[in-house]
Structures are given as structure tokens and as C-alpha cells.
Amino acid sequence: VQLVESGGGMVKPGGSLSLSCKASGFDFSRYDMNWVRQAPGKGPEWISAINTGGGTEYYAPAVKGRFTISRNNARNTVYLQLNSLRPEDTALYFCAAVTPTPPYWYRDHGAPTKYDYMGRGTQVTVVS
């Protein structure tokens, strides 16, 4: 099993980045896909999820309206578009595969109870 993130970099506040995560070694289309980030000195923060078919998306309040998650099951890839970036978005961004989770859980709790598979991350740095 592999999840490989790419697309990170350094941008100025207000800038944009497009992250990708290529999956292999498991049936990608049967898993919800999530993005999680971890800033220096802080714990992991769940930020977004998308269901198996790509028709439903969930976001943490901190990123809602600025970030957009999407997926292409034919390409085994999940994406995260980051717009209007802020210095507090600086973090290592991970994608994670999650056993399909009821919609109410994402709405009420955000983060799933566990991540089945997770990549190694791509660094996003927002600095003036």
C-alpha cells in the first residue's frame, strides 16, 4: 500500500497550491479519502474528507470556503486545492484512506475514528 502526496511548496499569504495524492496497492474506490495536516509543535488536524464516489465533501471550519477536495477514481488520486492561504495553514499535509464513514460522523465529529492508510506528507509553507 502506498499513498504519495505531491504539490506542496512555499507561497505568500493569499496564494494557492494544488496538492495531489496518488494511491496504489489497495482498492482506492472503496475508501473515503481524507486530508490531515500537522503544524510544527502541534498535533494532527483533520481538514477534509470525500466519500467513495466523490459526491460528498466535508471540511473543517478552519478551511471551509478556501480549500476544495476532489478525487478521480480512474486515476486512484485525491486532490486538495488550497486557495487564500494563510500563515496558519503552514503544515505537513497528509492524505489518508478511511473505511467508509457515515455522513453524520463527519458532520458531527469531523475526523474519522481511525485512518487505515496514510502517506508521508507534503510540506506547505505560507510566509510573506
PDB file of N, CA, C and O in Angstrom, residues 68-115:
ATOM      1  N   THR A  68     -10.648  22.928  -1.433  1.00  0.00           N
ATOM      2  CA  THR A  68     -11.591  22.066  -2.124  1.00  0.00           C
ATOM      3  C   THR A  68     -10.972  20.698  -2.340  1.00  0.00           C
ATOM      4  O   THR A  68      -9.879  20.595  -2.911  1.00  0.00           O
ATOM      5  N   ILE A  69     -11.670  19.669  -1.894  1.00  0.00           N
ATOM      6  CA  ILE A  69     -11.221  18.293  -2.083  1.00  0.00           C
ATOM      7  C   ILE A  69     -11.935  17.694  -3.286  1.00  0.00           C
ATOM      8  O   ILE A  69     -13.101  18.014  -3.556  1.00  0.00           O
ATOM      9  N   SER A  70     -11.236  16.829  -4.016  1.00  0.00           N
ATOM     10  CA  SER A  70     -11.847  16.113  -5.129  1.00  0.00           C
ATOM     11  C   SER A  70     -11.083  14.810  -5.329  1.00  0.00           C
ATOM     12  O   SER A  70     -10.026  14.611  -4.734  1.00  0.00           O
ATOM     13  N   ARG A  71     -11.630  13.939  -6.133  1.00  0.00           N
ATOM     14  CA  ARG A  71     -10.965  12.658  -6.391  1.00  0.00           C
ATOM     15  C   ARG A  71     -11.273  12.189  -7.797  1.00  0.00           C
ATOM     16  O   ARG A  71     -12.307  12.532  -8.387  1.00  0.00           O
ATOM     17  N   ASN A  72     -10.375  11.370  -8.312  1.00  0.00           N
ATOM     18  CA  ASN A  72     -10.548  10.725  -9.607  1.00  0.00           C
ATOM     19  C   ASN A  72     -10.274   9.245  -9.388  1.00  0.00           C
ATOM     20  O   ASN A  72      -9.115   8.827  -9.275  1.00  0.00           O
ATOM     21  N   ASN A  73     -11.331   8.455  -9.313  1.00  0.00           N
ATOM     22  CA  ASN A  73     -11.161   7.035  -9.019  1.00  0.00           C
ATOM     23  C   ASN A  73     -10.479   6.286 -10.166  1.00  0.00           C
ATOM     24  O   ASN A  73      -9.804   5.286  -9.935  1.00  0.00           O
ATOM     25  N   ALA A  74     -10.637   6.758 -11.367  1.00  0.00           N
ATOM     26  CA  ALA A  74      -9.960   6.105 -12.500  1.00  0.00           C
ATOM     27  C   ALA A  74      -8.450   6.285 -12.414  1.00  0.00           C
ATOM     28  O   ALA A  74      -7.687   5.463 -12.935  1.00  0.00           O
ATOM     29  N   ARG A  75      -8.023   7.355 -11.762  1.00  0.00           N
ATOM     30  CA  ARG A  75      -6.595   7.638 -11.627  1.00  0.00           C
ATOM     31  C   ARG A  75      -6.072   7.337 -10.227  1.00  0.00           C
ATOM     32  O   ARG A  75      -4.914   7.616  -9.926  1.00  0.00           O
ATOM     33  N   ASN A  76      -6.942   6.809  -9.350  1.00  0.00           N
ATOM     34  CA  ASN A  76      -6.530   6.498  -7.973  1.00  0.00           C
ATOM     35  C   ASN A  76      -5.877   7.702  -7.301  1.00  0.00           C
ATOM     36  O   ASN A  76      -4.849   7.573  -6.619  1.00  0.00           O
ATOM     37  N   THR A  77      -6.462   8.853  -7.487  1.00  0.00           N
ATOM     38  CA  THR A  77      -5.851  10.079  -6.996  1.00  0.00           C
ATOM     39  C   THR A  77      -6.885  10.955  -6.295  1.00  0.00           C
ATOM     40  O   THR A  77      -8.023  11.083  -6.769  1.00  0.00           O
ATOM     41  N   VAL A  78      -6.466  11.542  -5.194  1.00  0.00           N
ATOM     42  CA  VAL A  78      -7.275  12.533  -4.493  1.00  0.00           C
ATOM     43  C   VAL A  78      -6.509  13.847  -4.520  1.00  0.00           C
ATOM     44  O   VAL A  78      -5.272  13.853  -4.508  1.00  0.00           O
ATOM     45  N   TYR A  79      -7.266  14.932  -4.580  1.00  0.00           N
ATOM     46  CA  TYR A  79      -6.676  16.254  -4.717  1.00  0.00           C
ATOM     47  C   TYR A  79      -7.142  17.164  -3.586  1.00  0.00           C
ATOM     48  O   TYR A  79      -8.207  16.958  -2.991  1.00  0.00           O
ATOM     49  N   LEU A  80      -6.354  18.183  -3.333  1.00  0.00           N
ATOM     50  CA  LEU A  80      -6.776  19.238  -2.423  1.00  0.00           C
ATOM     51  C   LEU A  80      -6.306  20.565  -2.997  1.00  0.00           C
ATOM     52  O   LEU A  80      -5.105  20.793  -3.137  1.00  0.00           O
ATOM     53  N   GLN A  81      -7.266  21.399  -3.373  1.00  0.00           N
ATOM     54  CA  GLN A  81      -6.957  22.736  -3.871  1.00  0.00           C
ATOM     55  C   GLN A  81      -6.971  23.689  -2.687  1.00  0.00           C
ATOM     56  O   GLN A  81      -7.976  23.784  -1.971  1.00  0.00           O
ATOM     57  N   LEU A  82      -5.867  24.392  -2.498  1.00  0.00           N
ATOM     58  CA  LEU A  82      -5.717  25.312  -1.383  1.00  0.00           C
ATOM     59  C   LEU A  82      -5.699  26.742  -1.928  1.00  0.00           C
ATOM     60  O   LEU A  82      -4.784  27.110  -2.679  1.00  0.00           O
ATOM     61  N   ASN A  83      -6.694  27.527  -1.582  1.00  0.00           N
ATOM     62  CA  ASN A  83      -6.767  28.920  -2.003  1.00  0.00           C
ATOM     63  C   ASN A  83      -6.748  29.841  -0.787  1.00  0.00           C
ATOM     64  O   ASN A  83      -7.003  29.402   0.337  1.00  0.00           O
ATOM     65  N   SER A  84      -6.445  31.107  -1.042  1.00  0.00           N
ATOM     66  CA  SER A  84      -6.444  32.118   0.018  1.00  0.00           C
ATOM     67  C   SER A  84      -5.634  31.645   1.224  1.00  0.00           C
ATOM     68  O   SER A  84      -6.088  31.720   2.375  1.00  0.00           O
ATOM     69  N   LEU A  85      -4.447  31.171   0.959  1.00  0.00           N
ATOM     70  CA  LEU A  85      -3.627  30.589   2.015  1.00  0.00           C
ATOM     71  C   LEU A  85      -3.189  31.625   3.044  1.00  0.00           C
ATOM     72  O   LEU A  85      -2.971  32.803   2.721  1.00  0.00           O
ATOM     73  N   ARG A  86      -3.082  31.161   4.269  1.00  0.00           N
ATOM     74  CA  ARG A  86      -2.705  31.998   5.408  1.00  0.00           C
ATOM     75  C   ARG A  86      -1.479  31.406   6.084  1.00  0.00           C
ATOM     76  O   ARG A  86      -1.236  30.194   5.973  1.00  0.00           O
ATOM     77  N   PRO A  87      -0.720  32.208   6.814  1.00  0.00           N
ATOM     78  CA  PRO A  87       0.450  31.647   7.519  1.00  0.00           C
ATOM     79  C   PRO A  87       0.080  30.476   8.426  1.00  0.00           C
ATOM     80  O   PRO A  87       0.867  29.528   8.561  1.00  0.00           O
ATOM     81  N   GLU A  88      -1.097  30.504   9.011  1.00  0.00           N
ATOM     82  CA  GLU A  88      -1.509  29.410   9.901  1.00  0.00           C
ATOM     83  C   GLU A  88      -1.840  28.118   9.159  1.00  0.00           C
ATOM     84  O   GLU A  88      -2.085  27.086   9.790  1.00  0.00           O
ATOM     85  N   ASP A  89      -1.841  28.154   7.833  1.00  0.00           N
ATOM     86  CA  ASP A  89      -2.007  26.925   7.044  1.00  0.00           C
ATOM     87  C   ASP A  89      -0.685  26.179   6.884  1.00  0.00           C
ATOM     88  O   ASP A  89      -0.664  25.068   6.339  1.00  0.00           O
ATOM     89  N   THR A  90       0.406  26.769   7.317  1.00  0.00           N
ATOM     90  CA  THR A  90       1.709  26.121   7.220  1.00  0.00           C
ATOM     91  C   THR A  90       1.690  24.814   8.012  1.00  0.00           C
ATOM     92  O   THR A  90       1.391  24.800   9.206  1.00  0.00           O
ATOM     93  N   ALA A  91       2.007  23.725   7.326  1.00  0.00           N
ATOM     94  CA  ALA A  91       1.943  22.397   7.951  1.00  0.00           C
ATOM     95  C   ALA A  91       2.425  21.342   6.958  1.00  0.00           C
ATOM     96  O   ALA A  91       2.577  21.618   5.763  1.00  0.00           O
ATOM     97  N   LEU A  92       2.600  20.152   7.470  1.00  0.00           N
ATOM     98  CA  LEU A  92       2.808  18.974   6.634  1.00  0.00           C
ATOM     99  C   LEU A  92       1.431  18.391   6.355  1.00  0.00           C
ATOM    100  O   LEU A  92       0.669  18.129   7.278  1.00  0.00           O
ATOM    101  N   TYR A  93       1.101  18.228   5.079  1.00  0.00           N
ATOM    102  CA  TYR A  93      -0.225  17.776   4.667  1.00  0.00           C
ATOM    103  C   TYR A  93      -0.161  16.305   4.243  1.00  0.00           C
ATOM    104  O   TYR A  93       0.650  15.930   3.390  1.00  0.00           O
ATOM    105  N   PHE A  94      -1.028  15.505   4.844  1.00  0.00           N
ATOM    106  CA  PHE A  94      -1.088  14.071   4.587  1.00  0.00           C
ATOM    107  C   PHE A  94      -2.436  13.724   3.960  1.00  0.00           C
ATOM    108  O   PHE A  94      -3.466  14.282   4.341  1.00  0.00           O
ATOM    109  N   CYS A  95      -2.426  12.748   3.055  1.00  0.00           N
ATOM    110  CA  CYS A  95      -3.690  12.150   2.649  1.00  0.00           C
ATOM    111  C   CYS A  95      -3.838  10.816   3.370  1.00  0.00           C
ATOM    112  O   CYS A  95      -2.844  10.182   3.752  1.00  0.00           O
ATOM    113  N   ALA A  96      -5.077  10.403   3.556  1.00  0.00           N
ATOM    114  CA  ALA A  96      -5.340   9.184   4.309  1.00  0.00           C
ATOM    115  C   ALA A  96      -6.579   8.491   3.752  1.00  0.00           C
ATOM    116  O   ALA A  96      -7.556   9.151   3.392  1.00  0.00           O
ATOM    117  N   ALA A  97      -6.512   7.185   3.685  1.00  0.00           N
ATOM    118  CA  ALA A  97      -7.660   6.372   3.282  1.00  0.00           C
ATOM    119  C   ALA A  97      -8.391   5.896   4.525  1.00  0.00           C
ATOM    120  O   ALA A  97      -7.768   5.466   5.501  1.00  0.00           O
ATOM    121  N   VAL A  98      -9.708   5.969   4.463  1.00  0.00           N
ATOM    122  CA  VAL A  98     -10.546   5.644   5.626  1.00  0.00           C
ATOM    123  C   VAL A  98     -11.675   4.727   5.186  1.00  0.00           C
ATOM    124  O   VAL A  98     -12.312   4.973   4.144  1.00  0.00           O
ATOM    125  N   THR A  99     -11.937   3.703   5.952  1.00  0.00           N
ATOM    126  CA  THR A  99     -13.113   2.858   5.714  1.00  0.00           C
ATOM    127  C   THR A  99     -14.342   3.757   5.631  1.00  0.00           C
ATOM    128  O   THR A  99     -14.479   4.683   6.447  1.00  0.00           O
ATOM    129  N   PRO A 100     -15.242   3.539   4.666  1.00  0.00           N
ATOM    130  CA  PRO A 100     -16.407   4.409   4.516  1.00  0.00           C
ATOM    131  C   PRO A 100     -17.088   4.724   5.842  1.00  0.00           C
ATOM    132  O   PRO A 100     -17.401   3.821   6.616  1.00  0.00           O
ATOM    133  N   THR A 101     -17.290   5.994   6.063  1.00  0.00           N
ATOM    134  CA  THR A 101     -17.763   6.530   7.346  1.00  0.00           C
ATOM    135  C   THR A 101     -19.117   7.197   7.141  1.00  0.00           C
ATOM    136  O   THR A 101     -19.290   7.923   6.157  1.00  0.00           O
ATOM    137  N   PRO A 102     -20.071   6.968   8.029  1.00  0.00           N
ATOM    138  CA  PRO A 102     -21.391   7.577   7.855  1.00  0.00           C
ATOM    139  C   PRO A 102     -21.298   9.081   7.764  1.00  0.00           C
ATOM    140  O   PRO A 102     -20.506   9.709   8.491  1.00  0.00           O
ATOM    141  N   PRO A 103     -22.090   9.721   6.911  1.00  0.00           N
ATOM    142  CA  PRO A 103     -22.035  11.178   6.763  1.00  0.00           C
ATOM    143  C   PRO A 103     -22.195  11.930   8.076  1.00  0.00           C
ATOM    144  O   PRO A 103     -21.536  12.936   8.299  1.00  0.00           O
ATOM    145  N   TYR A 104     -23.069  11.426   8.967  1.00  0.00           N
ATOM    146  CA  TYR A 104     -23.292  12.151  10.209  1.00  0.00           C
ATOM    147  C   TYR A 104     -22.010  12.255  11.025  1.00  0.00           C
ATOM    148  O   TYR A 104     -21.802  13.208  11.767  1.00  0.00           O
ATOM    149  N   TRP A 105     -21.132  11.271  10.901  1.00  0.00           N
ATOM    150  CA  TRP A 105     -19.894  11.298  11.692  1.00  0.00           C
ATOM    151  C   TRP A 105     -19.031  12.472  11.280  1.00  0.00           C
ATOM    152  O   TRP A 105     -18.525  13.210  12.120  1.00  0.00           O
ATOM    153  N   TYR A 106     -18.853  12.662   9.974  1.00  0.00           N
ATOM    154  CA  TYR A 106     -18.043  13.797   9.528  1.00  0.00           C
ATOM    155  C   TYR A 106     -18.694  15.114   9.946  1.00  0.00           C
ATOM    156  O   TYR A 106     -18.022  16.054  10.368  1.00  0.00           O
ATOM    157  N   ARG A 107     -19.995  15.182   9.819  1.00  0.00           N
ATOM    158  CA  ARG A 107     -20.693  16.425  10.169  1.00  0.00           C
ATOM    159  C   ARG A 107     -20.567  16.737  11.659  1.00  0.00           C
ATOM    160  O   ARG A 107     -20.372  17.883  12.047  1.00  0.00           O
ATOM    161  N   ASP A 108     -20.707  15.702  12.490  1.00  0.00           N
ATOM    162  CA  ASP A 108     -20.745  15.917  13.932  1.00  0.00           C
ATOM    163  C   ASP A 108     -19.372  15.893  14.598  1.00  0.00           C
ATOM    164  O   ASP A 108     -19.170  16.520  15.644  1.00  0.00           O
ATOM    165  N   HIS A 109     -18.434  15.158  14.036  1.00  0.00           N
ATOM    166  CA  HIS A 109     -17.142  14.950  14.688  1.00  0.00           C
ATOM    167  C   HIS A 109     -15.951  15.388  13.851  1.00  0.00           C
ATOM    168  O   HIS A 109     -14.867  15.573  14.385  1.00  0.00           O
ATOM    169  N   GLY A 110     -16.125  15.496  12.559  1.00  0.00           N
ATOM    170  CA  GLY A 110     -15.002  15.837  11.697  1.00  0.00           C
ATOM    171  C   GLY A 110     -14.136  14.622  11.457  1.00  0.00           C
ATOM    172  O   GLY A 110     -14.438  13.792  10.611  1.00  0.00           O
ATOM    173  N   ALA A 111     -13.074  14.496  12.222  1.00  0.00           N
ATOM    174  CA  ALA A 111     -12.095  13.434  11.985  1.00  0.00           C
ATOM    175  C   ALA A 111     -12.721  12.057  12.165  1.00  0.00           C
ATOM    176  O   ALA A 111     -13.504  11.828  13.090  1.00  0.00           O
ATOM    177  N   PRO A 112     -12.365  11.093  11.306  1.00  0.00           N
ATOM    178  CA  PRO A 112     -12.814   9.719  11.497  1.00  0.00           C
ATOM    179  C   PRO A 112     -12.134   9.115  12.717  1.00  0.00           C
ATOM    180  O   PRO A 112     -11.197   9.688  13.265  1.00  0.00           O
ATOM    181  N   THR A 113     -12.602   7.931  13.127  1.00  0.00           N
ATOM    182  CA  THR A 113     -12.038   7.306  14.328  1.00  0.00           C
ATOM    183  C   THR A 113     -10.642   6.745  14.079  1.00  0.00           C
ATOM    184  O   THR A 113      -9.837   6.664  15.000  1.00  0.00           O
ATOM    185  N   LYS A 114     -10.361   6.375  12.840  1.00  0.00           N
ATOM    186  CA  LYS A 114      -9.016   5.907  12.531  1.00  0.00           C
ATOM    187  C   LYS A 114      -8.753   6.085  11.050  1.00  0.00           C
ATOM    188  O   LYS A 114      -9.677   6.179  10.248  1.00  0.00           O
ATOM    189  N   TYR A 115      -7.485   6.123  10.717  1.00  0.00           N
ATOM    190  CA  TYR A 115      -7.054   6.194   9.329  1.00  0.00           C
ATOM    191  C   TYR A 115      -6.459   4.833   8.957  1.00  0.00           C
ATOM    192  O   TYR A 115      -5.549   4.357   9.627  1.00  0.00           O
TER     193      TYR A 115
END
